[in-house]
């Protein structure tokens, strides 16, 4: 049944059967609702507002830019602007992993589309136009535009649009050790099996037809903050290099410091990706901004070929968005927040494992830095999933909100494994005392939700 407020609103809300609570302001890691309730944002929305909801320096950077610079410059014109140039320099001056150029767009979905088109153009420029096939992973999510959905293994989000889904994408298993690793299988054997799958798929399609392998470095909302087992990304990098396949890493949700390093792949002992997408924490939620980072070899191929990028958006490289992101990234570096993410992440892990891990319906706790998830099961030993209709994790979210804490639950049915989980991804500026309060409130919400299932 459609809620009356939603029915009368001129906004097409994403959920029709409940009235959304109106947010009136934000301060630090909290936001305030119209009825006066103050909510701790322990998920940063969908892991976006990593610096909290009030940063006067970012506000000042936005207003100063509007007063002293220009609000909009079209990237398709023969012009550039200082804010866009400065943000790219801030991110890439050290050429991490050989990444040397950036494309700035609005959403993560746009970034994925740009990355895919960039990969295809690269192979055209290299004289291999037949390389148009992409290999992605099941139960993954890379965005909601048609192009991004084509490489996303999120079943319910693809359902309505199956007729639009590209035939040049195939899927392999994710590195989801909790459910997919054999009881007596070592990490090394698990890695060998998964890397073998990727190689077999490349050979099935044809080594000279595969453009790229697309995957989240640390899985996000579909599987719930799943880091790869040690050695996985080294093995994948080696397979991609063996067949000349581009490694495209999606760090829209897990990057920009979320796991304790600027790029999540920096913890994987690899030279880096060929193409990387970033977003969410890039502008810390103060502006819509995402990006694509590309290896120097990609730029050199385009430079030696057509001499341009065969892609673009009206609001690409928006000066105001870039100015705000510069301020956000300056705060991150100046206040040593990456180290704070590491320190607080260890504390959050300990609290989750001690307080929430022993609960009877908690199957797994996983993550890195300040990017954590709790997976729920009906039976711990058998790892039995809740049926989809139980809606367990979203009931936990509702009960947590009643206690004044905002977390993120399941976002639909994602694939063969029903993964009922919540994300706990607090801002980088959270204190230890606030972490303790968040975990205590989330624990109470899980206990209340569990009562009717035990």
Short mmCIF file of C-alpha atoms in Angstrom, two decimals:
data_model
loop_
_atom_site.label_atom_id
_atom_site.label_comp_id
_atom_site.label_asym_id
_atom_site.label_seq_id
_atom_site.Cartn_x
_atom_site.Cartn_y
_atom_site.Cartn_z
CA UNK A 1 0.00 0.00 0.00
CA UNK A 2 1.38 3.40 -0.97
CA UNK A 3 2.02 5.78 1.90
CA UNK A 4 -0.09 8.99 1.62
CA UNK A 5 2.96 11.26 1.89
CA UNK A 6 4.73 9.40 -0.92
CA UNK A 7 1.55 9.50 -3.01
CA UNK A 8 1.28 13.29 -2.64
CA UNK A 9 4.97 14.11 -2.94
CA UNK A 10 6.22 15.32 -6.33
CA UNK A 11 9.37 13.28 -5.71
CA UNK A 12 9.27 9.72 -6.99
CA UNK A 13 10.64 8.16 -3.82
CA UNK A 14 12.54 4.89 -4.03
CA UNK A 15 10.21 3.15 -1.57
CA UNK A 16 6.45 3.68 -1.78
CA UNK A 17 5.00 1.97 1.31
CA UNK A 18 6.64 4.00 4.10
CA UNK A 19 6.90 7.71 4.75
CA UNK A 20 10.52 8.86 4.73
CA UNK A 21 11.72 10.80 7.76
CA UNK A 22 12.75 14.33 6.87
CA UNK A 23 16.33 15.28 7.74
CA UNK A 24 16.67 18.93 8.75
CA UNK A 25 20.38 19.32 9.50
CA UNK A 26 23.63 17.50 10.16
CA UNK A 27 26.44 17.97 12.64
CA UNK A 28 29.53 15.80 13.02
CA UNK A 29 28.59 12.13 12.72
CA UNK A 30 24.89 12.82 13.44
CA UNK A 31 21.90 14.22 11.59
CA UNK A 32 18.66 15.60 13.01
CA UNK A 33 15.15 14.62 11.97
CA UNK A 34 12.14 16.91 11.71
CA UNK A 35 10.76 15.56 14.99
CA UNK A 36 13.96 16.57 16.77
CA UNK A 37 15.52 13.11 17.05
CA UNK A 38 19.29 13.01 16.61
CA UNK A 39 20.57 10.00 14.64
CA UNK A 40 24.13 8.67 14.67
CA UNK A 41 25.09 7.97 11.06
CA UNK A 42 27.02 4.73 11.49
CA UNK A 43 26.98 3.86 7.79
CA UNK A 44 27.68 7.29 6.22
CA UNK A 45 24.56 6.75 4.12
CA UNK A 46 25.80 4.12 1.67
CA UNK A 47 29.35 4.68 2.95
CA UNK A 48 29.65 8.23 1.60
CA UNK A 49 29.81 10.89 4.35
CA UNK A 50 33.23 9.86 5.63
CA UNK A 51 33.98 13.28 7.18
CA UNK A 52 30.61 13.60 8.86
CA UNK A 53 27.84 16.03 8.01
CA UNK A 54 29.42 19.39 8.84
CA UNK A 55 32.82 20.59 7.64
CA UNK A 56 33.12 24.40 7.64
CA UNK A 57 36.29 24.21 5.55
CA UNK A 58 34.46 22.44 2.75
CA UNK A 59 31.58 24.92 2.97
CA UNK A 60 34.12 27.74 2.76
CA UNK A 61 35.88 26.12 -0.20
CA UNK A 62 32.56 25.91 -2.05
CA UNK A 63 31.53 29.50 -1.37
CA UNK A 64 35.03 30.86 -2.05
CA UNK A 65 35.16 29.03 -5.36
CA UNK A 66 31.80 30.50 -6.39
CA UNK A 67 32.94 33.99 -5.40
CA UNK A 68 36.42 33.89 -6.92
CA UNK A 69 36.32 31.32 -9.70
CA UNK A 70 33.81 29.98 -12.20
CA UNK A 71 30.92 27.67 -11.39
CA UNK A 72 30.89 25.67 -14.62
CA UNK A 73 33.27 24.90 -17.46
CA UNK A 74 32.29 22.47 -20.20
CA UNK A 75 34.88 19.69 -20.50
CA UNK A 76 34.10 19.29 -24.20
CA UNK A 77 35.25 22.84 -24.90
CA UNK A 78 38.88 23.96 -25.39
CA UNK A 79 39.08 25.02 -21.72
CA UNK A 80 40.12 23.63 -18.37
CA UNK A 81 39.93 25.05 -14.85
CA UNK A 82 42.24 25.15 -11.86
CA UNK A 83 40.10 23.15 -9.42
CA UNK A 84 39.87 20.16 -11.75
CA UNK A 85 43.58 20.27 -12.52
CA UNK A 86 44.45 20.59 -8.83
CA UNK A 87 42.26 17.67 -7.73
CA UNK A 88 43.81 15.37 -10.33
CA UNK A 89 47.29 16.46 -9.23
CA UNK A 90 46.43 15.88 -5.58
CA UNK A 91 45.33 12.32 -6.34
CA UNK A 92 47.90 11.33 -8.95
CA UNK A 93 51.10 13.35 -8.55
CA UNK A 94 52.85 10.29 -7.07
CA UNK A 95 51.44 8.06 -9.85
CA UNK A 96 50.20 5.30 -7.50
CA UNK A 97 50.57 1.98 -9.28
CA UNK A 98 51.27 3.83 -12.51
CA UNK A 99 47.89 5.61 -12.50
CA UNK A 100 48.50 8.99 -14.07
CA UNK A 101 45.28 10.48 -15.46
CA UNK A 102 41.76 11.09 -14.12
CA UNK A 103 38.27 11.52 -15.50
CA UNK A 104 35.83 13.18 -13.05
CA UNK A 105 32.12 12.47 -13.36
CA UNK A 106 29.10 12.67 -11.06
CA UNK A 107 28.05 9.19 -9.93
CA UNK A 108 29.72 5.84 -9.47
CA UNK A 109 27.52 4.44 -12.22
CA UNK A 110 28.84 7.07 -14.64
CA UNK A 111 32.38 6.18 -13.58
CA UNK A 112 31.79 2.51 -14.38
CA UNK A 113 30.37 3.36 -17.80
CA UNK A 114 33.35 5.62 -18.51
CA UNK A 115 35.78 2.90 -17.42
CA UNK A 116 34.17 0.31 -19.72
CA UNK A 117 34.18 2.67 -22.69
CA UNK A 118 37.77 3.66 -21.95
CA UNK A 119 38.82 0.00 -21.97
CA UNK A 120 37.10 -0.62 -25.31
CA UNK A 121 38.65 2.52 -26.82
CA UNK A 122 42.09 1.43 -25.55
CA UNK A 123 41.87 -1.84 -27.46
CA UNK A 124 40.65 -0.05 -30.60
CA UNK A 125 43.66 2.25 -30.35
CA UNK A 126 45.92 -0.81 -29.91
CA UNK A 127 44.58 -2.34 -33.11
CA UNK A 128 42.53 -5.04 -31.37
CA UNK A 129 38.91 -3.86 -31.82
CA UNK A 130 37.63 -7.40 -31.27
CA UNK A 131 38.40 -7.09 -27.55
CA UNK A 132 34.95 -6.08 -26.32
CA UNK A 133 34.14 -8.86 -23.83
CA UNK A 134 34.22 -8.23 -20.08
CA UNK A 135 34.45 -10.75 -17.28
CA UNK A 136 32.87 -9.71 -13.99
CA UNK A 137 31.91 -11.48 -10.76
CA UNK A 138 28.60 -12.89 -9.59
CA UNK A 139 26.78 -10.99 -6.82
CA UNK A 140 28.68 -7.82 -7.58
CA UNK A 141 27.46 -4.27 -8.01
CA UNK A 142 29.04 -1.57 -10.13
CA UNK A 143 26.17 0.86 -10.68
CA UNK A 144 22.61 1.33 -11.88
CA UNK A 145 22.98 2.70 -15.39
CA UNK A 146 22.48 0.14 -18.16
CA UNK A 147 26.20 -0.12 -18.87
CA UNK A 148 27.10 -0.52 -15.20
CA UNK A 149 24.30 -3.06 -14.65
CA UNK A 150 25.64 -5.13 -17.54
CA UNK A 151 28.80 -5.88 -15.52
CA UNK A 152 26.94 -6.13 -12.19
CA UNK A 153 25.98 -9.55 -10.89
CA UNK A 154 23.13 -8.13 -8.77
CA UNK A 155 20.15 -10.23 -9.82
CA UNK A 156 17.22 -8.20 -8.53
CA UNK A 157 18.59 -4.92 -9.91
CA UNK A 158 19.10 -6.52 -13.33
CA UNK A 159 15.69 -8.26 -13.39
CA UNK A 160 13.53 -5.61 -15.10
CA UNK A 161 16.22 -4.83 -17.66
CA UNK A 162 17.32 -8.26 -18.82
CA UNK A 163 16.46 -7.41 -22.42
CA UNK A 164 18.99 -4.56 -22.25
CA UNK A 165 21.81 -6.59 -20.71
CA UNK A 166 24.82 -6.97 -22.95
CA UNK A 167 25.77 -10.36 -24.34
CA UNK A 168 29.47 -9.55 -24.13
CA UNK A 169 29.71 -9.95 -20.34
CA UNK A 170 30.19 -13.21 -18.46
CA UNK A 171 30.51 -13.91 -14.75
CA UNK A 172 32.78 -15.94 -12.47
CA UNK A 173 32.62 -16.59 -8.73
CA UNK A 174 33.54 -13.86 -6.23
CA UNK A 175 36.16 -14.39 -3.53
CA UNK A 176 33.55 -15.06 -0.83
CA UNK A 177 35.44 -17.34 1.53
CA UNK A 178 32.74 -17.55 4.24
CA UNK A 179 30.41 -19.52 1.98
CA UNK A 180 32.51 -20.62 -0.99
CA UNK A 181 35.75 -21.91 0.48
CA UNK A 182 35.72 -25.63 1.21
CA UNK A 183 35.86 -26.74 4.84
CA UNK A 184 39.30 -28.28 4.35
CA UNK A 185 40.39 -26.03 1.49
CA UNK A 186 43.42 -23.83 2.16
CA UNK A 187 43.53 -20.18 1.14
CA UNK A 188 46.11 -21.11 -1.48
CA UNK A 189 43.88 -23.81 -2.98
CA UNK A 190 40.87 -21.48 -2.91
CA UNK A 191 42.84 -18.78 -4.72
CA UNK A 192 44.09 -21.27 -7.29
CA UNK A 193 40.54 -22.44 -7.94
CA UNK A 194 39.14 -18.92 -8.39
CA UNK A 195 42.04 -17.71 -10.52
CA UNK A 196 41.64 -20.88 -12.60
CA UNK A 197 38.00 -19.95 -13.18
CA UNK A 198 39.02 -16.56 -14.57
CA UNK A 199 41.63 -18.14 -16.82
CA UNK A 200 39.17 -20.78 -18.05
CA UNK A 201 36.64 -18.07 -18.86
CA UNK A 202 39.24 -16.05 -20.77
CA UNK A 203 40.12 -19.15 -22.79
CA UNK A 204 36.45 -20.02 -23.35
CA UNK A 205 35.70 -16.55 -24.71
CA UNK A 206 39.04 -16.29 -26.48
CA UNK A 207 42.14 -14.63 -25.07
CA UNK A 208 42.16 -12.10 -27.91
CA UNK A 209 38.52 -11.06 -27.29
CA UNK A 210 38.53 -10.17 -23.58
CA UNK A 211 38.88 -6.46 -22.86
CA UNK A 212 38.91 -6.50 -19.07
CA UNK A 213 38.18 -8.17 -15.75
CA UNK A 214 35.94 -5.97 -13.57
CA UNK A 215 35.69 -6.43 -9.80
CA UNK A 216 35.37 -4.63 -6.48
CA UNK A 217 38.66 -4.78 -4.57
CA UNK A 218 36.64 -5.27 -1.39
CA UNK A 219 33.03 -6.27 -2.06
CA UNK A 220 30.49 -3.64 -1.05
CA UNK A 221 26.75 -3.76 -0.53
CA UNK A 222 25.98 -7.05 -2.27
CA UNK A 223 28.18 -9.43 -0.27
CA UNK A 224 28.93 -7.06 2.59
CA UNK A 225 32.52 -5.77 2.98
CA UNK A 226 34.22 -9.00 1.86
CA UNK A 227 38.02 -8.68 1.57
CA UNK A 228 39.75 -11.18 -0.70
CA UNK A 229 41.77 -13.96 0.90
CA UNK A 230 45.55 -13.39 0.82
CA UNK A 231 47.05 -13.91 -2.60
CA UNK A 232 43.81 -13.62 -4.56
CA UNK A 233 44.55 -10.31 -6.23
CA UNK A 234 48.15 -11.31 -7.00
CA UNK A 235 46.82 -14.38 -8.79
CA UNK A 236 44.18 -12.38 -10.67
CA UNK A 237 46.74 -9.75 -11.69
CA UNK A 238 49.00 -12.52 -13.03
CA UNK A 239 46.18 -14.12 -15.06
CA UNK A 240 45.17 -10.77 -16.54
CA UNK A 241 48.79 -9.99 -17.47
CA UNK A 242 49.22 -13.43 -19.04
CA UNK A 243 46.44 -12.75 -21.54
CA UNK A 244 46.76 -8.98 -21.84
CA UNK A 245 43.41 -8.43 -20.11
CA UNK A 246 42.92 -5.05 -18.39
CA UNK A 247 42.36 -5.25 -14.64
CA UNK A 248 39.57 -2.79 -13.78
CA UNK A 249 39.10 -2.33 -10.03
CA UNK A 250 35.95 -0.76 -8.65
CA UNK A 251 36.80 1.20 -5.49
CA UNK A 252 33.79 3.49 -5.60
CA UNK A 253 32.66 2.29 -2.18
CA UNK A 254 35.80 0.75 -0.64
CA UNK A 255 38.40 3.30 -1.76
CA UNK A 256 39.56 6.77 -0.74
CA UNK A 257 40.74 5.64 2.70
CA UNK A 258 37.84 3.42 3.72
CA UNK A 259 40.02 0.37 4.38
CA UNK A 260 42.96 2.26 5.91
CA UNK A 261 44.92 3.04 2.74
CA UNK A 262 43.97 5.54 0.08
CA UNK A 263 43.41 2.71 -2.36
CA UNK A 264 42.22 -0.69 -1.13
CA UNK A 265 44.46 -2.47 -3.67
CA UNK A 266 47.54 -1.05 -1.91
CA UNK A 267 47.08 -3.79 0.72
CA UNK A 268 47.09 -6.58 -1.87
CA UNK A 269 50.76 -6.66 -2.93
CA UNK A 270 50.02 -5.89 -6.58
CA UNK A 271 51.35 -3.18 -8.87
CA UNK A 272 47.85 -1.73 -9.12
CA UNK A 273 45.02 -1.83 -11.66
CA UNK A 274 45.02 -0.65 -15.25
CA UNK A 275 41.80 1.30 -14.66
CA UNK A 276 40.23 2.19 -11.31
CA UNK A 277 36.93 3.78 -10.38
CA UNK A 278 36.57 5.96 -7.27
CA UNK A 279 33.71 7.90 -5.72
CA UNK A 280 31.55 8.24 -2.59
CA UNK A 281 34.27 9.28 -0.10
CA UNK A 282 36.10 11.29 -2.80
CA UNK A 283 33.90 14.32 -2.12
CA UNK A 284 32.76 13.01 1.28
CA UNK A 285 29.12 13.49 0.32
CA UNK A 286 29.27 17.28 0.13
CA UNK A 287 29.12 17.13 -3.67
CA UNK A 288 28.22 14.45 -6.23
CA UNK A 289 31.61 13.32 -7.55
CA UNK A 290 33.19 10.12 -8.81
CA UNK A 291 36.11 9.40 -11.04
CA UNK A 292 38.10 7.06 -13.22
CA UNK A 293 41.86 6.74 -12.77
CA UNK A 294 43.84 5.26 -15.62
CA UNK A 295 47.31 3.84 -16.03
CA UNK A 296 49.85 5.76 -18.06
CA UNK A 297 49.83 3.00 -20.70
CA UNK A 298 46.14 3.69 -21.37
CA UNK A 299 46.84 7.37 -21.94
CA UNK A 300 49.84 6.61 -24.17
CA UNK A 301 47.72 4.33 -26.37
CA UNK A 302 45.01 6.99 -26.80
CA UNK A 303 47.64 9.68 -27.35
CA UNK A 304 49.39 7.66 -30.07
CA UNK A 305 46.05 6.77 -31.67
CA UNK A 306 43.04 9.04 -32.03
CA UNK A 307 44.45 11.66 -29.69
CA UNK A 308 41.36 12.10 -27.58
CA UNK A 309 38.75 10.52 -25.34
CA UNK A 310 35.68 9.17 -27.16
CA UNK A 311 33.44 9.82 -24.17
CA UNK A 312 32.07 12.76 -22.23
CA UNK A 313 29.31 14.25 -20.08
CA UNK A 314 27.91 17.75 -19.77
CA UNK A 315 28.88 17.94 -16.10
CA UNK A 316 32.17 16.06 -16.39
CA UNK A 317 35.04 17.64 -14.41
CA UNK A 318 32.68 20.09 -12.72
CA UNK A 319 34.84 22.84 -11.14
CA UNK A 320 32.72 23.36 -8.02
CA UNK A 321 32.58 19.64 -7.25
CA UNK A 322 36.34 19.36 -7.68
CA UNK A 323 36.95 22.37 -5.40
CA UNK A 324 34.87 20.74 -2.66
CA UNK A 325 36.71 17.42 -3.10
CA UNK A 326 40.08 19.16 -2.79
CA UNK A 327 38.99 20.53 0.58
CA UNK A 328 37.80 17.08 1.65
CA UNK A 329 41.04 15.42 0.61
CA UNK A 330 43.11 18.14 2.29
CA UNK A 331 41.32 17.45 5.58
CA UNK A 332 41.96 13.74 5.15
CA UNK A 333 45.71 14.29 4.73
CA UNK A 334 46.20 17.15 7.18
CA UNK A 335 44.41 15.39 10.05
CA UNK A 336 46.12 12.06 9.37
CA UNK A 337 42.74 10.39 9.01
CA UNK A 338 44.10 7.34 7.19
CA UNK A 339 45.98 6.37 10.34
CA UNK A 340 42.85 7.12 12.35
CA UNK A 341 40.90 4.75 10.13
CA UNK A 342 43.46 2.02 10.86
CA UNK A 343 43.39 2.64 14.62
CA UNK A 344 39.62 2.99 14.88
CA UNK A 345 39.16 0.06 12.53
CA UNK A 346 41.01 -2.26 14.90
CA UNK A 347 38.85 -1.01 17.75
CA UNK A 348 35.65 -1.46 15.74
CA UNK A 349 36.67 -4.97 14.74
CA UNK A 350 37.34 -5.89 18.37
CA UNK A 351 34.01 -4.45 19.52
CA UNK A 352 32.02 -6.19 16.79
CA UNK A 353 33.70 -9.54 17.43
CA UNK A 354 33.33 -9.30 21.21
CA UNK A 355 29.84 -7.84 21.49
CA UNK A 356 28.06 -9.00 18.35
CA UNK A 357 29.98 -12.06 17.15
CA UNK A 358 28.65 -14.41 19.90
CA UNK A 359 24.98 -13.60 19.19
CA UNK A 360 23.14 -16.75 18.04
CA UNK A 361 22.09 -15.48 14.60
CA UNK A 362 25.40 -13.83 13.66
CA UNK A 363 27.35 -15.93 11.18
CA UNK A 364 30.28 -13.76 10.11
CA UNK A 365 31.92 -10.42 10.82
CA UNK A 366 34.28 -9.09 8.16
CA UNK A 367 35.85 -5.96 6.79
CA UNK A 368 38.85 -3.65 6.96
CA UNK A 369 39.48 -0.20 8.36
CA UNK A 370 36.09 1.44 8.95
CA UNK A 371 34.34 -0.74 6.39
CA UNK A 372 32.61 -3.64 8.20
CA UNK A 373 29.67 -5.96 7.79
CA UNK A 374 27.78 -8.43 9.97
CA UNK A 375 26.18 -11.40 8.17
CA UNK A 376 23.18 -13.12 9.76
CA UNK A 377 22.27 -16.80 9.51
CA UNK A 378 19.52 -19.04 10.83
CA UNK A 379 22.08 -21.66 11.87
CA UNK A 380 25.71 -20.77 12.65
CA UNK A 381 27.17 -24.21 12.03
CA UNK A 382 25.32 -24.89 8.78
CA UNK A 383 25.54 -21.22 7.69
CA UNK A 384 21.89 -21.43 6.70
CA UNK A 385 20.65 -18.19 5.14
CA UNK A 386 17.46 -16.48 6.15
CA UNK A 387 14.76 -16.75 3.48
CA UNK A 388 14.43 -13.55 1.48
CA UNK A 389 10.92 -12.90 2.81
CA UNK A 390 12.21 -12.86 6.42
CA UNK A 391 13.82 -9.47 5.65
CA UNK A 392 15.95 -9.96 8.76
CA UNK A 393 18.70 -7.43 8.15
CA UNK A 394 16.30 -4.62 7.27
CA UNK A 395 14.36 -5.34 10.46
CA UNK A 396 17.66 -4.88 12.30
CA UNK A 397 18.07 -1.55 10.48
CA UNK A 398 14.58 -0.46 11.58
CA UNK A 399 15.21 -1.46 15.19
CA UNK A 400 18.58 0.31 15.17
CA UNK A 401 16.94 3.49 13.91
CA UNK A 402 14.47 3.35 16.82
CA UNK A 403 17.55 3.49 19.05
CA UNK A 404 19.02 6.47 17.21
CA UNK A 405 21.62 4.84 14.96
CA UNK A 406 21.60 4.62 11.17
CA UNK A 407 23.06 1.51 9.49
CA UNK A 408 22.65 -0.03 6.04
CA UNK A 409 20.94 -3.35 5.31
CA UNK A 410 20.35 -5.56 2.29
CA UNK A 411 19.67 -3.84 -1.02
CA UNK A 412 17.73 -6.63 -2.72
CA UNK A 413 18.38 -10.22 -3.75
CA UNK A 414 21.84 -10.38 -5.26
CA UNK A 415 22.31 -13.98 -6.39
CA UNK A 416 22.56 -17.65 -5.48
CA UNK A 417 23.65 -16.88 -1.93
CA UNK A 418 21.09 -14.99 0.13
CA UNK A 419 23.43 -12.69 2.07
CA UNK A 420 21.55 -11.08 4.95
CA UNK A 421 23.87 -8.44 6.33
CA UNK A 422 24.23 -4.95 7.74
CA UNK A 423 27.03 -2.49 7.05
CA UNK A 424 28.69 -0.59 9.87
CA UNK A 425 30.92 2.01 8.22
CA UNK A 426 31.15 5.09 10.48
CA UNK A 427 32.85 8.35 9.47
CA UNK A 428 36.62 8.71 9.76
CA UNK A 429 36.13 11.37 12.45
CA UNK A 430 34.29 9.02 14.84
CA UNK A 431 35.69 8.73 18.37
CA UNK A 432 36.29 5.49 20.30
CA UNK A 433 33.46 6.41 22.67
CA UNK A 434 31.12 6.86 19.72
CA UNK A 435 32.19 3.49 18.33
CA UNK A 436 31.30 1.83 21.63
CA UNK A 437 27.90 3.50 21.62
CA UNK A 438 27.24 2.49 17.99
CA UNK A 439 28.10 -1.16 18.63
CA UNK A 440 26.01 -1.26 21.81
CA UNK A 441 22.96 0.15 20.01
CA UNK A 442 23.40 -2.17 17.03
CA UNK A 443 23.74 -5.13 19.39
CA UNK A 444 20.47 -4.22 21.11
CA UNK A 445 18.76 -3.96 17.71
CA UNK A 446 20.02 -7.41 16.68
CA UNK A 447 18.92 -8.94 19.98
CA UNK A 448 15.42 -7.47 19.63
CA UNK A 449 15.11 -8.60 16.01
CA UNK A 450 16.34 -12.09 16.86
CA UNK A 451 13.69 -12.79 19.48
CA UNK A 452 11.00 -13.85 17.01
CA UNK A 453 13.45 -16.06 15.07
CA UNK A 454 15.01 -18.04 17.93
#
